[in-house]
GROMACS .gro file of N, CA and C in nm:
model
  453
    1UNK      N    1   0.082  -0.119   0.000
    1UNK     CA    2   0.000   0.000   0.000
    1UNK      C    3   0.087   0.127   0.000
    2UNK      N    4   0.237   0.133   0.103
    2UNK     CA    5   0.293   0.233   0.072
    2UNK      C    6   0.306   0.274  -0.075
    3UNK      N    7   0.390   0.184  -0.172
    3UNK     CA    8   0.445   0.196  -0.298
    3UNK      C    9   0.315   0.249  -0.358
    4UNK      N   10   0.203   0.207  -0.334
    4UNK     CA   11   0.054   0.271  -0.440
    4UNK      C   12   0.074   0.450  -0.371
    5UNK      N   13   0.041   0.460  -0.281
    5UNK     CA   14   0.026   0.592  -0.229
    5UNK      C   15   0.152   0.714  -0.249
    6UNK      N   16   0.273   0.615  -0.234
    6UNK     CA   17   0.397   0.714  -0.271
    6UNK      C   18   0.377   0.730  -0.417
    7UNK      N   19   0.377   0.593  -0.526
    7UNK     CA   20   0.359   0.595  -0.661
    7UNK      C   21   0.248   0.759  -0.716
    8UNK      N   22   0.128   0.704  -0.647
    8UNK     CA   23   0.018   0.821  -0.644
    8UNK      C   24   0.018   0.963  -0.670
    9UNK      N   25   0.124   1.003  -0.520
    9UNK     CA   26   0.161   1.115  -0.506
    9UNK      C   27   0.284   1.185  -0.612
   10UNK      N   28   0.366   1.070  -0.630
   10UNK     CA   29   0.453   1.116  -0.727
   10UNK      C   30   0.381   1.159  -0.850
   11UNK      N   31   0.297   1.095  -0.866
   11UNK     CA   32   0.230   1.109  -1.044
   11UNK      C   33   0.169   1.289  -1.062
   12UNK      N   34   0.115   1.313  -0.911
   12UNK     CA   35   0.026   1.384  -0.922
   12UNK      C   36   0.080   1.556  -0.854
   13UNK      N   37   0.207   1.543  -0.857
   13UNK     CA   38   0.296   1.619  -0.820
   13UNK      C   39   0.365   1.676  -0.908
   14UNK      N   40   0.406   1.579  -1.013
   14UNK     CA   41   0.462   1.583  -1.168
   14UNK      C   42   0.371   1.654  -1.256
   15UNK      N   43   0.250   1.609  -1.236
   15UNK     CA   44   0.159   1.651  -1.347
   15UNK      C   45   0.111   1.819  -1.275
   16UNK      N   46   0.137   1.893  -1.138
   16UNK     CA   47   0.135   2.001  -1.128
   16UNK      C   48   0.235   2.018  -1.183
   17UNK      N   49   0.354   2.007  -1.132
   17UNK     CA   50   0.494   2.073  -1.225
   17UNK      C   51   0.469   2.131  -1.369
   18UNK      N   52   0.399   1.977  -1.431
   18UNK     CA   53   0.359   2.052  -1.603
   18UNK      C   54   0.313   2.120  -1.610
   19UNK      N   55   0.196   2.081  -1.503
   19UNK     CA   56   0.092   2.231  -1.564
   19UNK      C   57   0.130   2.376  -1.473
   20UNK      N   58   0.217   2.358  -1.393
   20UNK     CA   59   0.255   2.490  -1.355
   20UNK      C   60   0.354   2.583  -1.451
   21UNK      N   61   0.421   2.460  -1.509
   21UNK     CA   62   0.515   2.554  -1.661
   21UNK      C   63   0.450   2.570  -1.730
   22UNK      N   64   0.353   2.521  -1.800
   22UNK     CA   65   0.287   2.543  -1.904
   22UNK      C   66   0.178   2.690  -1.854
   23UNK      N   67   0.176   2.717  -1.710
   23UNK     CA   68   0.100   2.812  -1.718
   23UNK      C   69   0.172   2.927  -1.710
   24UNK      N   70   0.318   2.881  -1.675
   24UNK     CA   71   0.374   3.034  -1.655
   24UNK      C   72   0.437   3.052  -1.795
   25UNK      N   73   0.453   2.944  -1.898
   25UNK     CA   74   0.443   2.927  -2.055
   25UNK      C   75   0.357   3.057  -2.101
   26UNK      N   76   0.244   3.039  -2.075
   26UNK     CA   77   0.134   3.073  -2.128
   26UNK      C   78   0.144   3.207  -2.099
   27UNK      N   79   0.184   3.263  -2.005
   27UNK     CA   80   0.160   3.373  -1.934
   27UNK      C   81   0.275   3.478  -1.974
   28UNK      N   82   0.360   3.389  -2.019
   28UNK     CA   83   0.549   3.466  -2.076
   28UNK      C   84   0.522   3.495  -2.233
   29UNK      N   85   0.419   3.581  -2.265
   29UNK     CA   86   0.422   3.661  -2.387
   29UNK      C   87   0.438   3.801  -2.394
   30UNK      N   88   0.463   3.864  -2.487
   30UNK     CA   89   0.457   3.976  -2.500
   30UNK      C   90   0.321   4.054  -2.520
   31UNK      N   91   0.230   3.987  -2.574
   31UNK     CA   92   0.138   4.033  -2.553
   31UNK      C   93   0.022   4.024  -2.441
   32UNK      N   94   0.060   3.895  -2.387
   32UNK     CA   95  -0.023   3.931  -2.212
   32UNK      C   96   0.056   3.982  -2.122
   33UNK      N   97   0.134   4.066  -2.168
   33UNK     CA   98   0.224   4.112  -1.995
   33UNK      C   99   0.167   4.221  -1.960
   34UNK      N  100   0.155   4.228  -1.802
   34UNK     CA  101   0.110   4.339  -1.772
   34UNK      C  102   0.140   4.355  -1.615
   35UNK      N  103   0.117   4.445  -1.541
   35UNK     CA  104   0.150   4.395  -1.356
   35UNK      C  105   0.085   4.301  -1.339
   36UNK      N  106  -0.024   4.235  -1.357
   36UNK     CA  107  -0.151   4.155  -1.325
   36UNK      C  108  -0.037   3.999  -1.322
   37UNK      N  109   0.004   3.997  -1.468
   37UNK     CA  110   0.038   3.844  -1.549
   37UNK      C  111   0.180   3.886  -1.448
   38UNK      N  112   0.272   3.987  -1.402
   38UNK     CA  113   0.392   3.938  -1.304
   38UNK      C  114   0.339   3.924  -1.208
   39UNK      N  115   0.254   3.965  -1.104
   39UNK     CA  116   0.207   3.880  -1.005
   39UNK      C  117   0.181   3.734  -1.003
   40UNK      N  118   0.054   3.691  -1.105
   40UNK     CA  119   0.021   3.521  -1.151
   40UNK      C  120   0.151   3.481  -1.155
   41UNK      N  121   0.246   3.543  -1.261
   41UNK     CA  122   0.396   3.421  -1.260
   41UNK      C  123   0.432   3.426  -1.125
   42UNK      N  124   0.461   3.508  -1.047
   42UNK     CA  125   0.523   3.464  -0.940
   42UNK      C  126   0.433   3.404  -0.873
   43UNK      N  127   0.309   3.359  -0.860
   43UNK     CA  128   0.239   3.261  -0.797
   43UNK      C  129   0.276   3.136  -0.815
   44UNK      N  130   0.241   3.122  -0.958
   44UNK     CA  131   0.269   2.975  -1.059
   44UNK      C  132   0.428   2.980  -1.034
   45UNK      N  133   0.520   3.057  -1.013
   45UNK     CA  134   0.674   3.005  -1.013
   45UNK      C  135   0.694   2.947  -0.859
   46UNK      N  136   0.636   3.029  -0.759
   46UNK     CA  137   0.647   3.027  -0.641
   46UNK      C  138   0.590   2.870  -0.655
   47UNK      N  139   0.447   2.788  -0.669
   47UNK     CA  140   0.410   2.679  -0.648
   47UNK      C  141   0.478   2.565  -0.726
   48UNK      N  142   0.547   2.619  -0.836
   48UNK     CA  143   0.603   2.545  -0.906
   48UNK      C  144   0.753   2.486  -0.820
   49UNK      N  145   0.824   2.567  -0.772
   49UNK     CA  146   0.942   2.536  -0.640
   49UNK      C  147   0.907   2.475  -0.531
   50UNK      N  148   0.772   2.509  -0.474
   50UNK     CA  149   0.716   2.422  -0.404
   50UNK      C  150   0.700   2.227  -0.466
   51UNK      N  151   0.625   2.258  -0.537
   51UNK     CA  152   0.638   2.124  -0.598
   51UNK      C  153   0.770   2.034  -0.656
   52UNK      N  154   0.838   2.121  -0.671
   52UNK     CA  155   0.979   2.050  -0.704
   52UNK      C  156   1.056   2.032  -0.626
   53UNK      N  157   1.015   2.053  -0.466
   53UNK     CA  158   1.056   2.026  -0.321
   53UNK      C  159   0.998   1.938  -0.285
   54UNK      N  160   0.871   1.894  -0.326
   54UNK     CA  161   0.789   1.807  -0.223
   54UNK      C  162   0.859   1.655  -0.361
   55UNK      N  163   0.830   1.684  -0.516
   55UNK     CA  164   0.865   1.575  -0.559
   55UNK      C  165   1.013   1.480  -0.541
   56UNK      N  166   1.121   1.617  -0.477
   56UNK     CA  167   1.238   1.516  -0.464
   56UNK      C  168   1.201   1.438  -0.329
   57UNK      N  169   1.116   1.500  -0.248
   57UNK     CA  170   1.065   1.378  -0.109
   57UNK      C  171   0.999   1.286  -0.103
   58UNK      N  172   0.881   1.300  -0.228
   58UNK     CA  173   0.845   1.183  -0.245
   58UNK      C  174   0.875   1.084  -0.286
   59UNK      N  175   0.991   1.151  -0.424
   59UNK     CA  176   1.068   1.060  -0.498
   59UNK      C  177   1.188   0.987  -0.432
   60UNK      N  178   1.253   1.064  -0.331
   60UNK     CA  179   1.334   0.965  -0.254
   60UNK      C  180   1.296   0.867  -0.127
   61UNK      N  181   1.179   0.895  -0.124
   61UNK     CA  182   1.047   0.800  -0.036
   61UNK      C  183   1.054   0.670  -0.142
   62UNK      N  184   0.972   0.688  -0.223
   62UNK     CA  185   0.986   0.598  -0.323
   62UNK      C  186   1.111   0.499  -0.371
   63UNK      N  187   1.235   0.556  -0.386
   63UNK     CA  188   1.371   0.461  -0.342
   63UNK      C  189   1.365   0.379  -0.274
   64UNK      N  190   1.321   0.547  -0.124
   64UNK     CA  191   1.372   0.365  -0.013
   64UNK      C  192   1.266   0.287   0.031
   65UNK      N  193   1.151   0.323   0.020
   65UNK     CA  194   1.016   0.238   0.056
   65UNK      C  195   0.930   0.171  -0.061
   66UNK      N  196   0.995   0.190  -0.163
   66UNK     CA  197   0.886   0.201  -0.316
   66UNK      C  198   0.923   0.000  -0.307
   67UNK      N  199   0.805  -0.044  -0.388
   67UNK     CA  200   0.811  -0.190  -0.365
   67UNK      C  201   0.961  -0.212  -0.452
   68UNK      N  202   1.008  -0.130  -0.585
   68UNK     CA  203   1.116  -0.210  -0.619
   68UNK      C  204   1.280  -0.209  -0.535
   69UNK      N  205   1.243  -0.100  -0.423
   69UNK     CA  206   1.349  -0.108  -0.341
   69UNK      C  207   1.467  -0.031  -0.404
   70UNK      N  208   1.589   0.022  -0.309
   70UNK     CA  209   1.723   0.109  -0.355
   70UNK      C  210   1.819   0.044  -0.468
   71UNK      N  211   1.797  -0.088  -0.506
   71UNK     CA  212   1.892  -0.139  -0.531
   71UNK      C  213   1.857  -0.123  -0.666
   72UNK      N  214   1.699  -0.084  -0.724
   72UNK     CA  215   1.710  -0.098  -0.836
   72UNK      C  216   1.720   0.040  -0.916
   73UNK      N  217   1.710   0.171  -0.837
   73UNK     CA  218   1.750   0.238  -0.863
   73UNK      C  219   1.851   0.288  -0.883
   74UNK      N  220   1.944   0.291  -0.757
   74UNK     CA  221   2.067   0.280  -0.781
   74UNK      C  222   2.147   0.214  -0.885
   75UNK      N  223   2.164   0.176  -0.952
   75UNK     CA  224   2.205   0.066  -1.036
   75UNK      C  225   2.178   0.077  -1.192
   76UNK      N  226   2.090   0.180  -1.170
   76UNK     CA  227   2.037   0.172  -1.307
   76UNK      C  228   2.031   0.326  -1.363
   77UNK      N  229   2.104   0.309  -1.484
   77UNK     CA  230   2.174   0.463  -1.554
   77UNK      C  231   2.029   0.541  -1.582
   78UNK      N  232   1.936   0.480  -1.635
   78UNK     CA  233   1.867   0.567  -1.692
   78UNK      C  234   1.749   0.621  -1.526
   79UNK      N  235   1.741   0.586  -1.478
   79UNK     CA  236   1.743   0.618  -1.314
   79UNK      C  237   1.831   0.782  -1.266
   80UNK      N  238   1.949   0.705  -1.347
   80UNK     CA  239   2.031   0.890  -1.312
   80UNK      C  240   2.036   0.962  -1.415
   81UNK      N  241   2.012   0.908  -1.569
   81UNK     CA  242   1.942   1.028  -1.639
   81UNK      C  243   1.832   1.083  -1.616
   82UNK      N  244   1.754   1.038  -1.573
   82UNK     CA  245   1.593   1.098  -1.490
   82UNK      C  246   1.657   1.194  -1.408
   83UNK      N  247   1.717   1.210  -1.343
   83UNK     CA  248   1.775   1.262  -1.220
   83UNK      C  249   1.849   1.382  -1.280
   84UNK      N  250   1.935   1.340  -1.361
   84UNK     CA  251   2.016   1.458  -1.429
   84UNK      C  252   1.932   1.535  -1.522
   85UNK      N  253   1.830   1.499  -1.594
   85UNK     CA  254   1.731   1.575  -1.650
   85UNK      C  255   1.659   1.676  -1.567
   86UNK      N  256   1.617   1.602  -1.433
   86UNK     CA  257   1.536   1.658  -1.330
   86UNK      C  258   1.615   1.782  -1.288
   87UNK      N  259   1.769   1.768  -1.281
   87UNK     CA  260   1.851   1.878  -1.208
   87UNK      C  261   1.879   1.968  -1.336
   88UNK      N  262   1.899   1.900  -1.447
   88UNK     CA  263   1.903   2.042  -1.576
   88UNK      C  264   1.761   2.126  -1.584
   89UNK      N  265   1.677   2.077  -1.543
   89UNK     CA  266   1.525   2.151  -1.548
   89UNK      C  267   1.568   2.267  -1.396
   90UNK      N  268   1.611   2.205  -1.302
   90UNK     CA  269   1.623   2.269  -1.171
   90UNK      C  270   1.700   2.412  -1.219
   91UNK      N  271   1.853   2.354  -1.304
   91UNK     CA  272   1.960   2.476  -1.305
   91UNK      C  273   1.855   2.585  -1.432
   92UNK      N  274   1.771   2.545  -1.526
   92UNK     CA  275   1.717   2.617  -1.667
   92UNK      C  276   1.640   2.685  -1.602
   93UNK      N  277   1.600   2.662  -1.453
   93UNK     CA  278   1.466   2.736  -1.397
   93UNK      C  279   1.520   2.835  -1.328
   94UNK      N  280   1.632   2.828  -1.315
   94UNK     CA  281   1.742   2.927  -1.173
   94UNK      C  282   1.681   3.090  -1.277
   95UNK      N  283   1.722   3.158  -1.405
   95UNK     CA  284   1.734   3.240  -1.462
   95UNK      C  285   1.547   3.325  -1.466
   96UNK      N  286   1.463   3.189  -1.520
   96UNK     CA  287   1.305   3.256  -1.507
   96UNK      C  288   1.310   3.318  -1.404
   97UNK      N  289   1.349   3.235  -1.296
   97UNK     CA  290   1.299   3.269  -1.120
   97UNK      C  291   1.309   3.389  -1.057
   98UNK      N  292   1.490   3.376  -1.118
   98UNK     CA  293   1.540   3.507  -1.053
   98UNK      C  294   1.452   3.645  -1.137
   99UNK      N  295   1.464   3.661  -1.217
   99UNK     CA  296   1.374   3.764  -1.323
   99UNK      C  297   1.244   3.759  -1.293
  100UNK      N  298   1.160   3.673  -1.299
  100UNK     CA  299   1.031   3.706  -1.214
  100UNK      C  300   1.053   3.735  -1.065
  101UNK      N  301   1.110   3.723  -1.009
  101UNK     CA  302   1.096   3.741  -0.851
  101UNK      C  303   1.179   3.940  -0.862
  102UNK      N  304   1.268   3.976  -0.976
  102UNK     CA  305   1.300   4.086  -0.960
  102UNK      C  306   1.177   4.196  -1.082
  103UNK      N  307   1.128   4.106  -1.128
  103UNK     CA  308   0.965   4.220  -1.189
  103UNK      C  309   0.868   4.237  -1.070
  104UNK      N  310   0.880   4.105  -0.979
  104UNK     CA  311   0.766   4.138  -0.823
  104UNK      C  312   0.806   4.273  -0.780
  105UNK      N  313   0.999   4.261  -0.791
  105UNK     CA  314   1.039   4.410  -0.707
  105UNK      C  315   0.983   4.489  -0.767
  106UNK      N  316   1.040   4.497  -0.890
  106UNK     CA  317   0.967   4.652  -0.952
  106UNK      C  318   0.844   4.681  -0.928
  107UNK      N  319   0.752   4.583  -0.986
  107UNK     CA  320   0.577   4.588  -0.999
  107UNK      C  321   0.533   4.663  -0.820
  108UNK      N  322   0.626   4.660  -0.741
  108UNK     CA  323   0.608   4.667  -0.613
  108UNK      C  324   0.586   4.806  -0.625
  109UNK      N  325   0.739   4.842  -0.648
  109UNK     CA  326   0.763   4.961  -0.668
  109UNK      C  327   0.691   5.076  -0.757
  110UNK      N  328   0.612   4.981  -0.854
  110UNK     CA  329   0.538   5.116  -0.961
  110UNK      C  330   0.441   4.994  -1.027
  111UNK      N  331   0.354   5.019  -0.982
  111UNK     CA  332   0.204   4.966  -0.981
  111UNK      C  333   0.142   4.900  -1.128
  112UNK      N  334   0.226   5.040  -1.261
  112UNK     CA  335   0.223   4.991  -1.402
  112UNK      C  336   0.339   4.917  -1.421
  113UNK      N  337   0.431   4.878  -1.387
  113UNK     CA  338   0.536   4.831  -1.484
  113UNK      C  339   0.492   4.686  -1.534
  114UNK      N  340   0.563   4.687  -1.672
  114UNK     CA  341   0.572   4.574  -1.725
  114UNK      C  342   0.720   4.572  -1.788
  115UNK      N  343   0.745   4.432  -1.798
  115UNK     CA  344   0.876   4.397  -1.844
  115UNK      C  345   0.924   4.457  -1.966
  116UNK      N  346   1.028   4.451  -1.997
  116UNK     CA  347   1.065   4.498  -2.121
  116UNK      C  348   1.009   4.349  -2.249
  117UNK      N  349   1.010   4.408  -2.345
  117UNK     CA  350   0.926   4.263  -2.454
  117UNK      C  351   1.027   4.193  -2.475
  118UNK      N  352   1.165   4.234  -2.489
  118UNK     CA  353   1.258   4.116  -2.535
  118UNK      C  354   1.337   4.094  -2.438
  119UNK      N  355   1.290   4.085  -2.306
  119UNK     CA  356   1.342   3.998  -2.202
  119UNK      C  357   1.210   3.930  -2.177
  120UNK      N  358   1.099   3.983  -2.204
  120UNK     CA  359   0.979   3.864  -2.170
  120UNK      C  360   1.074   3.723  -2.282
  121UNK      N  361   1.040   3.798  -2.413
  121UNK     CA  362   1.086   3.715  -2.537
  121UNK      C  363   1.205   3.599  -2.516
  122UNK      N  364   1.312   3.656  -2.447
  122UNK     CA  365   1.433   3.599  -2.412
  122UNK      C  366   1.366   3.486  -2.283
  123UNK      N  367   1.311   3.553  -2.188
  123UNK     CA  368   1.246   3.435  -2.096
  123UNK      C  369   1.187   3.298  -2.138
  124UNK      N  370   1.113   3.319  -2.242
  124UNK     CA  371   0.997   3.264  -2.312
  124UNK      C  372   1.115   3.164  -2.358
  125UNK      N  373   1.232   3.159  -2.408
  125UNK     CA  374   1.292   3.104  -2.469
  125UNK      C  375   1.373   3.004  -2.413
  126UNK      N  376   1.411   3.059  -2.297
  126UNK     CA  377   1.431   2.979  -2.165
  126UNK      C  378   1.332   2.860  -2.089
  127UNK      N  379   1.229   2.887  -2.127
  127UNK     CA  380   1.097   2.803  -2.073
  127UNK      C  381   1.105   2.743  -2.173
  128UNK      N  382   1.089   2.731  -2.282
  128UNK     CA  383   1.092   2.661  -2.394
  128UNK      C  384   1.135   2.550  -2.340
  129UNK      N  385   1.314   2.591  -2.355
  129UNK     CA  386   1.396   2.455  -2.352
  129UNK      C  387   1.425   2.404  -2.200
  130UNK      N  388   1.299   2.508  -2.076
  130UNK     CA  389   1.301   2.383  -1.956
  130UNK      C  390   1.193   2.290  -2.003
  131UNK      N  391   1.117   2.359  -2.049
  131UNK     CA  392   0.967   2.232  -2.112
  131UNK      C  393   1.048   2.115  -2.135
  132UNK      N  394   1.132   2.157  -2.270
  132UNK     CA  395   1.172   2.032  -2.345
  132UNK      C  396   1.240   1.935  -2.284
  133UNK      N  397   1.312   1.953  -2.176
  133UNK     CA  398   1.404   1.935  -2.124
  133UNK      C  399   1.359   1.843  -2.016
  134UNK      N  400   1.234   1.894  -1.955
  134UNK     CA  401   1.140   1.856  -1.883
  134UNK      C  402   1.079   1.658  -1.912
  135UNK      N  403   1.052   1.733  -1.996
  135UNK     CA  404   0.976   1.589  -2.119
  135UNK      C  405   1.054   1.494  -2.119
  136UNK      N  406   1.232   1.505  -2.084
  136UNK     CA  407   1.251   1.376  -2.081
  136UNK      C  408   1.217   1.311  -1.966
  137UNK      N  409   1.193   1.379  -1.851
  137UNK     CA  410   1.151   1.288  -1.756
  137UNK      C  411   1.061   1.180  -1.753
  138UNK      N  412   0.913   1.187  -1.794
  138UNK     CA  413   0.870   1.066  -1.753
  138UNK      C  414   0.905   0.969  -1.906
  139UNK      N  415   1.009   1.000  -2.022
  139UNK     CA  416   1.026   0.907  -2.102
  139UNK      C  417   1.118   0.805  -2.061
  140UNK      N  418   1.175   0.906  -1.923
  140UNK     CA  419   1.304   0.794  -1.846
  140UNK      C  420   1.252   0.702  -1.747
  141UNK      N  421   1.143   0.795  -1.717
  141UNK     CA  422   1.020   0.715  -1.609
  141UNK      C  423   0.962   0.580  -1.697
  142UNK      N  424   0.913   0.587  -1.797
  142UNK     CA  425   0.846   0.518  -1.872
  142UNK      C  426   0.942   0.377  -1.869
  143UNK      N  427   1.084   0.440  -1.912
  143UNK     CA  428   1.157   0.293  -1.970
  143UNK      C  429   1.201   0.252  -1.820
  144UNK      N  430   1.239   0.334  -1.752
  144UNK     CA  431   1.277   0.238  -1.600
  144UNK      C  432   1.149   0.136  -1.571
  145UNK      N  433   1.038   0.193  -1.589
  145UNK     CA  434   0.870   0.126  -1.533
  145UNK      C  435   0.924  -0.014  -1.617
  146UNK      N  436   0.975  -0.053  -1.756
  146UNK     CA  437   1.008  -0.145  -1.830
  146UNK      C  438   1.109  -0.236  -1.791
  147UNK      N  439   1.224  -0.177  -1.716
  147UNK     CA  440   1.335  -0.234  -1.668
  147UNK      C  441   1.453  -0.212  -1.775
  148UNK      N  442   1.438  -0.096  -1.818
  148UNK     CA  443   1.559  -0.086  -1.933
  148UNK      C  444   1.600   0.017  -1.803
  149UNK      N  445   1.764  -0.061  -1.829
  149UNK     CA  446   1.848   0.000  -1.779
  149UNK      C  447   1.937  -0.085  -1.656
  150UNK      N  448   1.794  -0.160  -1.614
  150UNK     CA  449   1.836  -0.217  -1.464
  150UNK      C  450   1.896  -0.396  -1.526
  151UNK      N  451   2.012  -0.470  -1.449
  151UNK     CA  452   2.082  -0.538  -1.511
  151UNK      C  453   2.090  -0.658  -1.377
   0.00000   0.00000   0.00000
């Protein structure tokens, strides 16, 4: 019953993550920016760090309590490409973060501001390739679920 409930939580932790990029995706245009859309991102960025805190706890719950046990993780490469994907999404997110959390300053400071368009643009471009980057995760998820990798 643990492994169902940890399994559970992992799934449903992941699938905020997506949809928390995809909303701050959505929201990183030039034509919806406004003070309104830098507040929402820093909501959606703020919950999005949240969630990428709670998934490395669940996910290392899952190691050591998950029915297939440490040994098969450990052991198995595409296990630490999941992992190294997971941490290139972590370092691609460092640059959005910091930049939305310094438009909160401004927006603080002057009630109209909005970003400049080709640092929204430049952001946007950055999210891009955490999306993509993103995506390999559950394809690494997928083939570990198969046993590729583990020997």
């Amino acid at each position: 019953m643990t492994d169902l409930v940890l399994a559970i939580v992992h799934h449903l932790i992941v699938f905020g993550i997506a949809s928390a990029l995809a909303a701050e995706l959505a929201l990183m245009r030039p034509a919806a920016m406004s003070p309104q859309t830098v507040r929402l991102l820093g909501r959606f960025d703020a919950a999005y760090g949240i969630m990428a805190l709670a998934i490395l706890v669940v996910g290392f719950l899952r190691v050591q309590f998950g029915a297939k046990g440490p040994d098969f993780y450990m052991h198995n490469p595409v296990f630490w490409a999941k992992i190294g994907a997971f941490a290139a999404v972590g370092l691609i997110s460092i640059r959005p973060t910091l930049r939305i959390l310094a438009w909160q300053k401004l927006a603080k400071a002057d009630a109209a501001f909005v970003p400049a368009l080709d640092e929204v643009n430049a952001l946007r471009r950055t999210m891009l390739l955490e999306i993509h980057v993103f995506a390999l995760i559950p394809i690494f998820a997928a083939m570990m679920a198969r046993g590729i990798g583990y020997s």
